[in-house]
Short mmCIF file of C-alpha atoms and ligand atoms in Angstrom, two decimals:
data_model
loop_
_atom_site.label_atom_id
_atom_site.label_comp_id
_atom_site.label_asym_id
_atom_site.label_seq_id
_atom_site.Cartn_x
_atom_site.Cartn_y
_atom_site.Cartn_z
CA MET A 160 -26.29 -6.50 -6.12
CA PRO A 161 -26.67 -3.38 -8.39
CA ASN A 162 -24.03 -0.92 -8.33
CA ALA A 163 -21.47 -3.43 -6.39
CA VAL A 164 -18.31 -4.65 -8.11
CA TRP A 165 -19.14 -8.12 -8.78
CA ARG A 166 -15.91 -10.39 -7.96
CA PRO A 167 -16.55 -14.01 -7.44
CA VAL A 168 -14.49 -15.95 -5.14
CA ILE A 169 -13.61 -19.71 -4.68
CA ASN A 170 -14.19 -19.51 -0.91
CA ARG A 171 -17.78 -20.24 -0.60
CA THR A 172 -20.15 -22.89 -0.04
CA PRO A 173 -22.78 -22.98 -2.85
CA GLY A 174 -26.23 -23.30 -1.57
CA GLY A 175 -25.20 -22.92 1.92
CA ARG A 176 -27.36 -19.91 2.72
CA THR A 177 -30.31 -21.11 4.60
CA GLU A 178 -31.76 -18.20 6.19
CA GLN A 179 -31.85 -14.35 5.86
CA ARG A 180 -31.64 -13.02 9.09
CA GLY A 181 -29.85 -9.88 8.17
CA LEU A 182 -26.30 -8.57 7.93
CA VAL A 183 -23.19 -8.78 10.26
CA LEU A 184 -20.78 -5.75 10.23
CA HIS A 185 -16.96 -6.45 10.26
CA VAL A 186 -13.77 -4.33 10.45
CA GLN A 187 -11.03 -5.45 7.77
CA ALA A 188 -8.06 -4.39 9.97
CA ASP A 189 -6.32 -3.83 6.66
CA ASP A 190 -6.39 -1.71 3.52
CA THR A 191 -7.32 -2.62 -0.16
CA SER A 192 -9.66 -5.03 -1.60
CA PRO A 193 -9.67 -8.50 0.29
CA PHE A 194 -10.36 -10.23 -2.98
CA GLY A 195 -6.93 -11.87 -3.53
CA TRP A 196 -6.99 -13.12 -0.07
CA PHE A 197 -10.61 -14.32 -0.44
CA ASN A 198 -9.70 -16.07 -3.84
CA GLN A 199 -7.14 -18.50 -2.55
CA SER A 200 -8.04 -21.74 -0.68
CA GLY A 201 -5.33 -21.22 1.73
CA SER A 202 -6.93 -18.47 3.70
CA GLN A 203 -10.44 -20.21 4.15
CA ALA A 204 -12.02 -16.78 4.17
CA SER A 205 -14.24 -14.57 2.37
CA SER A 206 -17.43 -12.38 2.97
CA ASP A 207 -20.37 -11.24 1.07
CA PHE A 208 -19.49 -7.77 0.73
CA TRP A 209 -16.51 -5.26 1.26
CA VAL A 210 -16.91 -1.42 1.52
CA SER A 211 -13.68 0.65 0.60
CA ARG A 212 -12.99 3.97 2.46
CA THR A 213 -14.15 5.65 -0.66
CA GLY A 214 -17.49 3.79 -0.70
CA VAL A 215 -16.55 1.38 -3.38
CA ILE A 216 -18.86 -1.85 -2.80
CA GLU A 217 -17.15 -5.36 -3.84
CA GLN A 218 -19.41 -8.39 -3.60
CA TYR A 219 -17.95 -12.09 -3.58
CA VAL A 220 -20.59 -14.42 -3.42
CA GLU A 221 -24.12 -14.92 -4.72
CA THR A 222 -25.70 -13.62 -1.36
CA GLY A 223 -29.02 -15.39 -0.94
CA SER A 224 -27.91 -18.88 -2.13
CA ASP A 225 -24.23 -19.20 -1.33
CA ARG A 226 -22.55 -18.88 2.03
CA ALA A 227 -19.47 -16.69 2.73
CA TRP A 228 -16.95 -17.60 5.20
CA ALA A 229 -16.64 -14.88 7.56
CA GLN A 230 -18.16 -15.36 10.85
CA GLY A 231 -18.20 -19.21 11.36
CA ALA A 232 -21.54 -20.79 12.88
CA GLY A 233 -23.16 -17.29 11.74
CA ASN A 234 -22.52 -17.92 7.92
CA SER A 235 -25.55 -19.80 7.12
CA ALA A 236 -27.89 -17.41 8.54
CA TYR A 237 -26.49 -13.83 8.15
CA ALA A 238 -24.76 -11.92 5.23
CA SER A 239 -21.33 -10.54 5.67
CA VAL A 240 -19.85 -7.00 5.04
CA GLU A 241 -16.10 -6.24 5.56
CA THR A 242 -15.32 -2.75 5.88
CA GLU A 243 -11.89 -1.15 5.13
CA GLY A 244 -9.70 0.15 7.86
CA THR A 245 -8.77 -0.61 11.50
CA PRO A 246 -11.10 -0.58 14.62
CA ASP A 247 -9.68 2.73 15.91
CA GLN A 248 -10.90 4.50 12.68
CA PRO A 249 -14.72 5.37 12.28
CA LEU A 250 -16.43 4.41 9.12
CA THR A 251 -16.08 7.07 6.30
CA GLU A 252 -19.36 8.96 5.31
CA GLN A 253 -18.77 6.82 2.15
CA GLN A 254 -18.69 3.59 3.99
CA VAL A 255 -21.65 4.31 5.95
CA GLU A 256 -23.51 5.00 2.74
CA GLY A 257 -22.27 1.91 1.15
CA VAL A 258 -23.06 -0.39 4.03
CA ALA A 259 -26.57 1.34 4.02
CA ARG A 260 -27.14 0.59 0.47
CA ILE A 261 -26.40 -3.17 0.89
CA TYR A 262 -28.65 -3.10 3.88
CA ALA A 263 -31.47 -1.32 1.96
CA TRP A 264 -31.04 -3.93 -0.78
CA GLY A 265 -31.37 -6.91 1.91
CA ALA A 266 -34.36 -4.98 3.46
CA GLU A 267 -36.16 -4.93 0.11
CA LEU A 268 -35.30 -8.44 -1.05
CA TRP A 269 -35.47 -10.41 2.24
CA GLY A 270 -37.16 -8.24 4.70
CA TRP A 271 -34.13 -7.53 6.86
CA PRO A 272 -35.56 -5.44 9.61
CA LEU A 273 -34.26 -1.86 9.77
CA ARG A 274 -32.65 -2.51 13.20
CA VAL A 275 -29.76 -2.90 15.10
CA VAL A 276 -29.18 -5.82 17.12
CA ASP A 277 -26.33 -7.40 19.36
CA SER A 278 -27.44 -10.84 18.78
CA THR A 279 -26.47 -14.22 17.06
CA THR A 280 -30.20 -15.08 16.47
CA GLU A 281 -32.32 -11.83 15.98
CA ARG A 282 -33.02 -10.21 12.75
CA GLY A 283 -31.14 -7.14 11.99
CA LEU A 284 -27.97 -5.65 11.54
CA THR A 285 -25.45 -7.15 14.13
CA PHE A 286 -21.75 -7.40 14.66
CA HIS A 287 -18.97 -10.07 14.34
CA GLY A 288 -17.92 -10.22 18.01
CA ALA A 289 -21.45 -10.73 19.15
CA GLY A 290 -21.18 -14.47 18.18
CA GLY A 291 -18.01 -15.45 20.35
CA ARG A 292 -16.16 -18.38 20.01
CA ALA A 293 -18.82 -19.97 17.54
CA TRP A 294 -18.38 -17.13 15.34
CA GLY A 295 -14.48 -17.37 14.99
CA GLY A 296 -13.71 -15.60 18.36
CA HIS A 297 -13.15 -12.05 17.14
CA PRO A 298 -14.51 -10.13 20.09
CA ASP A 299 -12.92 -6.71 18.69
CA CYS A 300 -14.54 -7.05 15.31
CA PRO A 301 -15.57 -4.20 14.30
CA GLY A 302 -14.87 -2.37 17.56
CA GLU A 303 -16.90 -0.02 19.62
CA ILE A 304 -16.46 2.85 17.28
CA ARG A 305 -17.89 1.06 14.36
CA LYS A 306 -20.49 -0.75 16.24
CA ALA A 307 -21.81 2.59 17.45
CA GLN A 308 -22.12 3.65 13.66
CA ARG A 309 -24.83 1.25 12.98
CA GLY A 310 -27.75 3.25 14.00
CA ARG A 311 -26.72 5.85 11.36
CA ILE A 312 -26.48 2.92 8.62
CA ILE A 313 -30.13 1.72 9.55
CA ALA A 314 -31.33 5.29 9.40
CA ARG A 315 -29.59 5.85 5.99
CA ALA A 316 -31.18 2.67 4.91
CA ALA A 317 -34.43 3.63 5.86
CA GLU A 318 -34.02 6.87 3.98
CA LEU A 319 -32.84 5.10 1.02
CA LEU A 320 -36.19 2.99 0.90
CA ASN A 321 -38.30 5.78 1.38
CA THR A 322 -36.62 8.29 -0.95
CA PRO A 323 -39.28 9.23 -3.47
CA THR A 324 -38.48 8.88 -7.16
CA PRO A 325 -37.38 11.46 -8.69
CA PRO A 326 -36.50 13.35 -5.46
CA VAL A 327 -38.43 16.52 -4.72
CA THR A 328 -36.49 19.83 -5.58
CA PRO A 329 -37.01 21.93 -2.62
CA PRO A 330 -38.25 25.57 -3.44
CA PRO A 331 -35.57 28.22 -3.27
CA VAL A 332 -35.59 30.24 -0.21
CA PRO A 333 -34.53 33.86 0.36
CA SER A 334 -31.42 33.83 2.29
CA PHE A 335 -29.86 36.69 4.50
CA PRO A 336 -27.45 36.64 7.37
CA ALA A 337 -28.77 35.46 10.64
CA TRP A 338 -29.06 38.21 13.24
CA PRO A 339 -25.97 38.40 14.79
CA GLY A 340 -27.45 37.78 18.28
CA ARG A 341 -26.79 41.10 20.12
CA TYR A 342 -28.59 44.02 19.96
CA ILE A 343 -27.01 46.94 18.23
CA SER A 344 -27.50 50.35 19.42
CA LEU A 345 -25.88 53.58 20.20
CA ARG A 346 -23.71 53.22 23.25
CA SER A 347 -20.80 54.51 25.06
CA PRO A 348 -18.33 53.62 23.88
CA TYR A 349 -19.63 53.08 20.45
CA LEU A 350 -20.52 49.19 19.45
CA ARG A 351 -18.09 47.95 16.81
CA GLY A 352 -17.98 44.64 15.03
CA ASP A 353 -18.02 42.70 11.76
CA ASP A 354 -22.12 42.53 12.33
CA VAL A 355 -22.21 46.42 12.56
CA ARG A 356 -20.24 46.61 9.20
CA GLN A 357 -22.34 43.99 7.49
CA TRP A 358 -25.50 46.12 8.52
CA GLN A 359 -23.89 49.24 7.56
CA GLN A 360 -22.97 47.81 4.00
CA ARG A 361 -26.31 46.58 3.59
CA MET A 362 -28.04 50.20 4.27
CA ARG A 363 -25.49 51.66 2.08
CA ASP A 364 -26.57 49.03 -0.73
CA ARG A 365 -29.93 50.17 -0.07
CA GLY A 366 -28.91 53.92 -0.91
CA TRP A 367 -28.55 55.27 2.56
CA SER A 368 -25.57 57.42 2.94
CA LEU A 369 -23.37 55.78 5.59
CA ASP A 370 -19.80 54.99 6.32
CA VAL A 371 -19.04 51.48 6.66
CA ASP A 372 -16.47 51.38 9.30
CA GLY A 373 -17.93 48.88 11.53
CA VAL A 374 -18.44 51.39 14.33
CA PHE A 375 -22.26 52.14 15.40
CA GLY A 376 -21.96 55.91 16.15
CA PRO A 377 -24.67 58.73 15.79
CA ALA A 378 -24.61 58.60 12.01
CA SER A 379 -25.59 54.92 11.96
CA ALA A 380 -28.19 55.46 14.68
CA ARG A 381 -30.09 58.09 12.57
CA VAL A 382 -30.09 55.86 9.72
CA ALA A 383 -31.38 53.12 11.85
CA ARG A 384 -34.21 55.28 13.00
CA ALA A 385 -35.11 56.71 9.59
CA PHE A 386 -35.19 53.30 8.23
CA GLN A 387 -37.35 51.87 10.87
CA SER A 388 -39.83 54.85 10.57
CA GLU A 389 -39.95 54.16 6.74
CA LYS A 390 -40.69 50.62 7.44
CA GLY A 391 -43.19 50.87 10.06
CA LEU A 392 -40.92 49.39 12.92
CA ASP A 393 -40.27 50.73 16.17
CA ALA A 394 -38.15 53.64 15.49
CA ASP A 395 -35.90 53.12 18.55
CA ALA A 396 -32.73 52.99 16.48
CA ILE A 397 -32.09 49.57 17.91
CA ILE A 398 -30.98 46.64 15.68
CA GLY A 399 -32.79 43.63 16.98
CA PRO A 400 -34.15 40.69 14.85
CA ALA A 401 -36.99 42.61 13.26
CA THR A 402 -34.88 45.50 11.97
CA TRP A 403 -31.92 43.36 11.05
CA SER A 404 -34.05 41.28 8.93
CA ALA A 405 -35.93 44.02 7.62
CA ALA A 406 -32.74 45.11 6.14
CA TRP A 407 -32.55 42.12 3.81
CA THR A 408 -35.96 41.41 3.17
CA ALA A 409 -37.84 44.62 3.26
CA PRO A 410 -39.05 46.13 -0.16
CA ARG A 411 -37.02 49.05 -1.19
CA THR A 412 -38.95 52.25 -1.11
ZN1 ZN B 232 -15.07 -10.00 11.60
#
């Protein structure tokens, strides 16, 4: 697979892949590359892929022709991916990305369907524990947390397959602080806060004479009313969403 580190191992059955039903998710229950373990006959174990916490993808067998030894009776029909870490830890973002890249690759080459299955016969992204004893009896592989992340893996794989090349650069959008969510007006006691300060600073930057003290007193109300009149807004000296955004977006006159 492109962008995977190719590290062929001795534990494999050449020509042993007879079907392409999809991918089986595993948890390594350990850290660091399993290459050494997979490359000694005593372990009798291997997988097609391994994805590190940081997103490095290692490939150990010729997926599509050779059979890896990860899931007993499921080895001939499904590819396998080990994921670094333990069942109590969620896959990292980079691991989700790595497994998604493997899945997108398989979907393109062999038509692995973009869906999650809890099955030993259906095509899709399944998990080791689904196979019970016939698949080696690992009910907790990869565990509930990582099992639940398969939906995100598939969604990301779909994105990868649909990403236009080159990616479209979104147009720049003008940005200004969101309205704070409360109406700022002259009240007793005076309203105070960072939102008042932010608005005062903005009005000052626009050339209005105003103290930036974070207190909405009579001087602030006068500026608000004058600004609203100038911009054709309701001159009520209440800073709601329209008056707030106008402070950032209205042309200077
Ligand atoms: Zn497993």
